[in-house]
GROMACS .gro file of C-alpha atoms in nm:
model
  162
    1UNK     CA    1   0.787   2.106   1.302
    2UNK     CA    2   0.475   1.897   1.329
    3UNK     CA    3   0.275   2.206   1.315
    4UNK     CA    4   0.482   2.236   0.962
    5UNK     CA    5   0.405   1.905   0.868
    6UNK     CA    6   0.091   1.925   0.876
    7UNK     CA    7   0.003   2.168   0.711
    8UNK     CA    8   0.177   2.056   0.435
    9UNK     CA    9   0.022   1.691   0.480
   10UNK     CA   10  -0.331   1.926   0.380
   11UNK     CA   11  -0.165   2.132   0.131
   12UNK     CA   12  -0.059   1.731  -0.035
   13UNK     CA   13  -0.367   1.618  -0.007
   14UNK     CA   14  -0.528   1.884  -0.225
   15UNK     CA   15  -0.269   1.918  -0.462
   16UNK     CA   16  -0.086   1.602  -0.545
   17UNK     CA   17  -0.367   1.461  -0.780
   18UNK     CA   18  -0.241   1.740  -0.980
   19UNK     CA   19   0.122   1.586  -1.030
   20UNK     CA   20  -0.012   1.206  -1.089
   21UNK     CA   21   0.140   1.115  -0.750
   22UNK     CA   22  -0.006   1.026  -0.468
   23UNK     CA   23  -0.057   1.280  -0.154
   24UNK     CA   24   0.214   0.983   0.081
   25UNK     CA   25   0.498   1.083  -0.205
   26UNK     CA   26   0.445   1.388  -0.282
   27UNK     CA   27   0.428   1.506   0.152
   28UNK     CA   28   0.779   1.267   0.130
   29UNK     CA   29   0.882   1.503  -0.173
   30UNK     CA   30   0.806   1.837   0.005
   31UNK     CA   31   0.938   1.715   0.346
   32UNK     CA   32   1.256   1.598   0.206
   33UNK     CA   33   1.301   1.957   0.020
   34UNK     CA   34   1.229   2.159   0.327
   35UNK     CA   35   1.449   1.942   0.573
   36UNK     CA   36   1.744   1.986   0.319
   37UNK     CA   37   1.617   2.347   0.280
   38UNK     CA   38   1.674   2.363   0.681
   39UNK     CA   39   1.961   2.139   0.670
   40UNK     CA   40   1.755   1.923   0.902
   41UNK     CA   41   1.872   1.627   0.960
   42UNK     CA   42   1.573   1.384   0.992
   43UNK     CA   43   1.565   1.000   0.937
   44UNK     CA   44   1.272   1.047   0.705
   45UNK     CA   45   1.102   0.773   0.577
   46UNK     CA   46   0.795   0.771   0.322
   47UNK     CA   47   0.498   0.541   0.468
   48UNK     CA   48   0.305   0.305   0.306
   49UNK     CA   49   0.005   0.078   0.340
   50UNK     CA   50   0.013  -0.247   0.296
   51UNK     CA   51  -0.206  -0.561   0.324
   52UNK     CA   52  -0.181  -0.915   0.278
   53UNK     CA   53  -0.518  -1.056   0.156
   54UNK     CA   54  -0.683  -1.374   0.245
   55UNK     CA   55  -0.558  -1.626  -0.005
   56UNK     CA   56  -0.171  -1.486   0.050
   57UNK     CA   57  -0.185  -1.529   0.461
   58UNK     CA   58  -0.032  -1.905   0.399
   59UNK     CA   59   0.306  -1.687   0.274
   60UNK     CA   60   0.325  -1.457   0.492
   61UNK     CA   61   0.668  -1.536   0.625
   62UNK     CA   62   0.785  -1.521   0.314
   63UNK     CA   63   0.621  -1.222   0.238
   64UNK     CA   64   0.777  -1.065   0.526
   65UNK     CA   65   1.080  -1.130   0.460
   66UNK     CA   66   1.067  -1.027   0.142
   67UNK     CA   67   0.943  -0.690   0.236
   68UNK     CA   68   1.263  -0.610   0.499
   69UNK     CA   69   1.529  -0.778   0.223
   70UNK     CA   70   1.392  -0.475   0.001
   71UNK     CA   71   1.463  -0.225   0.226
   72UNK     CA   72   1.124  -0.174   0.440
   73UNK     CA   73   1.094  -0.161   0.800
   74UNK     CA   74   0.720  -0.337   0.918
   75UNK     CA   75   0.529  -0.130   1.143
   76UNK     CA   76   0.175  -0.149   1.292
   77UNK     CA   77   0.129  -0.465   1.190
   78UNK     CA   78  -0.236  -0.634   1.255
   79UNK     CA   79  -0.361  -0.947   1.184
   80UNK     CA   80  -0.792  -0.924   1.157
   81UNK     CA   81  -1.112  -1.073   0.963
   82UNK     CA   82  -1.269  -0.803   0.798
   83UNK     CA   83  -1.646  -0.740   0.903
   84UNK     CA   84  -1.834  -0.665   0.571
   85UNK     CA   85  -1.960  -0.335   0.656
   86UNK     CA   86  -1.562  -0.256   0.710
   87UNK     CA   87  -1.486  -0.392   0.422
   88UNK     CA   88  -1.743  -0.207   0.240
   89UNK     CA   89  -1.619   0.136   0.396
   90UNK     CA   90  -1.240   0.048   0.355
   91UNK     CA   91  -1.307  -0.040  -0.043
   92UNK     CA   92  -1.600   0.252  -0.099
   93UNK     CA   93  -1.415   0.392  -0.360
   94UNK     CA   94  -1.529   0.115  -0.526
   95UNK     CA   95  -1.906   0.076  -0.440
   96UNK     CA   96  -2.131   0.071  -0.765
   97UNK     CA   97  -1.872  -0.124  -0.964
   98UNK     CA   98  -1.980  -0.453  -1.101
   99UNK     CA   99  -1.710  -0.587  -0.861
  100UNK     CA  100  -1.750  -0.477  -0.539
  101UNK     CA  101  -1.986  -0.732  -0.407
  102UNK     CA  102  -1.698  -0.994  -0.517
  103UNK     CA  103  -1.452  -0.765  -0.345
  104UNK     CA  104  -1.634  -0.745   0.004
  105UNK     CA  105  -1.693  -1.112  -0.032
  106UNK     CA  106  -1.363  -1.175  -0.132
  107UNK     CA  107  -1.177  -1.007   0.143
  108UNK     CA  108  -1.425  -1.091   0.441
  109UNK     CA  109  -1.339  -1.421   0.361
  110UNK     CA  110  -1.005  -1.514   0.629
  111UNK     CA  111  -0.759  -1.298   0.755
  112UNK     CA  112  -0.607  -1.020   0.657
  113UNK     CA  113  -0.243  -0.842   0.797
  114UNK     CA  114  -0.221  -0.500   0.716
  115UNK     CA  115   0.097  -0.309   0.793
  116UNK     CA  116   0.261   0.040   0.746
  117UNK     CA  117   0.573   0.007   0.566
  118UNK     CA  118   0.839   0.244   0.632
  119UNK     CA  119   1.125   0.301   0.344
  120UNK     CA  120   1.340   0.595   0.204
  121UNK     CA  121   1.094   0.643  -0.138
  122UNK     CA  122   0.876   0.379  -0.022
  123UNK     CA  123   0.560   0.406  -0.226
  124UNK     CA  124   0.763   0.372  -0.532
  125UNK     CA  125   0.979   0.059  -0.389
  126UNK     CA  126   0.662  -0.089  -0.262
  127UNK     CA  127   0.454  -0.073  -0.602
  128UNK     CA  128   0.786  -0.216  -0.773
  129UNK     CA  129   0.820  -0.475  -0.553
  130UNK     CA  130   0.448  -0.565  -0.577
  131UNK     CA  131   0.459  -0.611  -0.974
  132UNK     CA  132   0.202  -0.614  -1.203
  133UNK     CA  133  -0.191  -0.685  -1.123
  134UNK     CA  134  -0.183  -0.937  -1.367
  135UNK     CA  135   0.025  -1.225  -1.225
  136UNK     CA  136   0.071  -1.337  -1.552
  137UNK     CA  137   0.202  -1.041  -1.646
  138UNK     CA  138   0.442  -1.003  -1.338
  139UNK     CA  139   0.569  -1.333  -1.418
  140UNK     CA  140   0.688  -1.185  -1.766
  141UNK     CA  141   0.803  -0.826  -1.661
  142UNK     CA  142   0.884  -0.860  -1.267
  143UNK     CA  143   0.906  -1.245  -1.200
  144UNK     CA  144   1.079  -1.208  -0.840
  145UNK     CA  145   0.805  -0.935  -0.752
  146UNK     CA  146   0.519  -1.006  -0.511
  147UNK     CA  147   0.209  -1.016  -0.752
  148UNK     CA  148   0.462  -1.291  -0.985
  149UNK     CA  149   0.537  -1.528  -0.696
  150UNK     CA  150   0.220  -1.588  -0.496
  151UNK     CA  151  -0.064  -1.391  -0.712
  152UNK     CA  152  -0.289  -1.649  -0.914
  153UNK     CA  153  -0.553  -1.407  -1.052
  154UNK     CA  154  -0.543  -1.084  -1.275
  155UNK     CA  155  -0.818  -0.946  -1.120
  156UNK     CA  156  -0.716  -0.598  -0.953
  157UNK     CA  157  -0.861  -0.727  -0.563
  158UNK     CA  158  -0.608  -1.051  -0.509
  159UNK     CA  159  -0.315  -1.069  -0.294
  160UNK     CA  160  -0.167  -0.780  -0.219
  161UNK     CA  161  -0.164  -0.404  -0.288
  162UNK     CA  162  -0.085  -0.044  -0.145
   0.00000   0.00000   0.00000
């Protein structure tokens, strides 16, 4: 089985871009098929990454107990300062963008937790439950969501993401 899952976990990597979802839901999507397939009887959950940045550390009880009243079970859960050359290589996607010196700056400034979050269709709870980027706009669509009750910034590098 974890020969199996593997080799789909490669297979999702390469081809989920394809279906606009991300490689995490679409491995859920094919495990999920093949265990009912098998009638295997797994306690899957999808995982998720999640981190609570700098200026959001204040509420993180809250935070936390927002995330398991929504359904999530908290695992690996770390507390660190980012160095700035891991910041750099955890945000590279975004090197060359007018940004990412704000970015690096931004999150090497305090702590940081990140966290795997473990739920039955997860990634899709999670980014729900996160709301908008634009707090403002969270406030209007999503106003019990994460981004609505302790964002204070549209830009796309505040507070907390997946």
């Amino acid at each position: 089985l974890n020969l199996c899952l593997e080799i789909v976990r490669k297979i999702c990597v390469n081809y989920a871009s394809k279906y606009s979802i991300s490689s995490q839901e679409f491995l859920c999507l094919i495990v999920k098929i093949c265990c009912s397939l098998q009638s295997i009887n797994l306690n899957f959950f999808c995982r998720t990454f999640a981190m609570i940045k700098p200026e959001a550390v204040i509420h993180m009880g809250e935070i936390f107990s927002l995330i398991i009243s929504n359904g999530f079970k908290i695992s690996k859960l770390k507390m660190v300062t980012l160095t700035k050359e891991h910041a750099r290589e955890f945000y590279a996607e975004h090197e060359g963008k007018p940004f990412f010196p704000f970015l690096v700056e931004y999150i090497t400034s305090g702590p940081v937790i990140s966290m795997e979050l473990l739920a039955d269709n997860g990634v899709e709870m999670w980014r729900d439950l996160l709301g908008a980027t634009d707090a403002e706009q969270a406030r209007k669509d999503a106003p019990v969501s994460l981004k609505a009750r302790f964002g204070n910034e549209k830009s796309s590098f505040r507070l907390v993401f997946f």
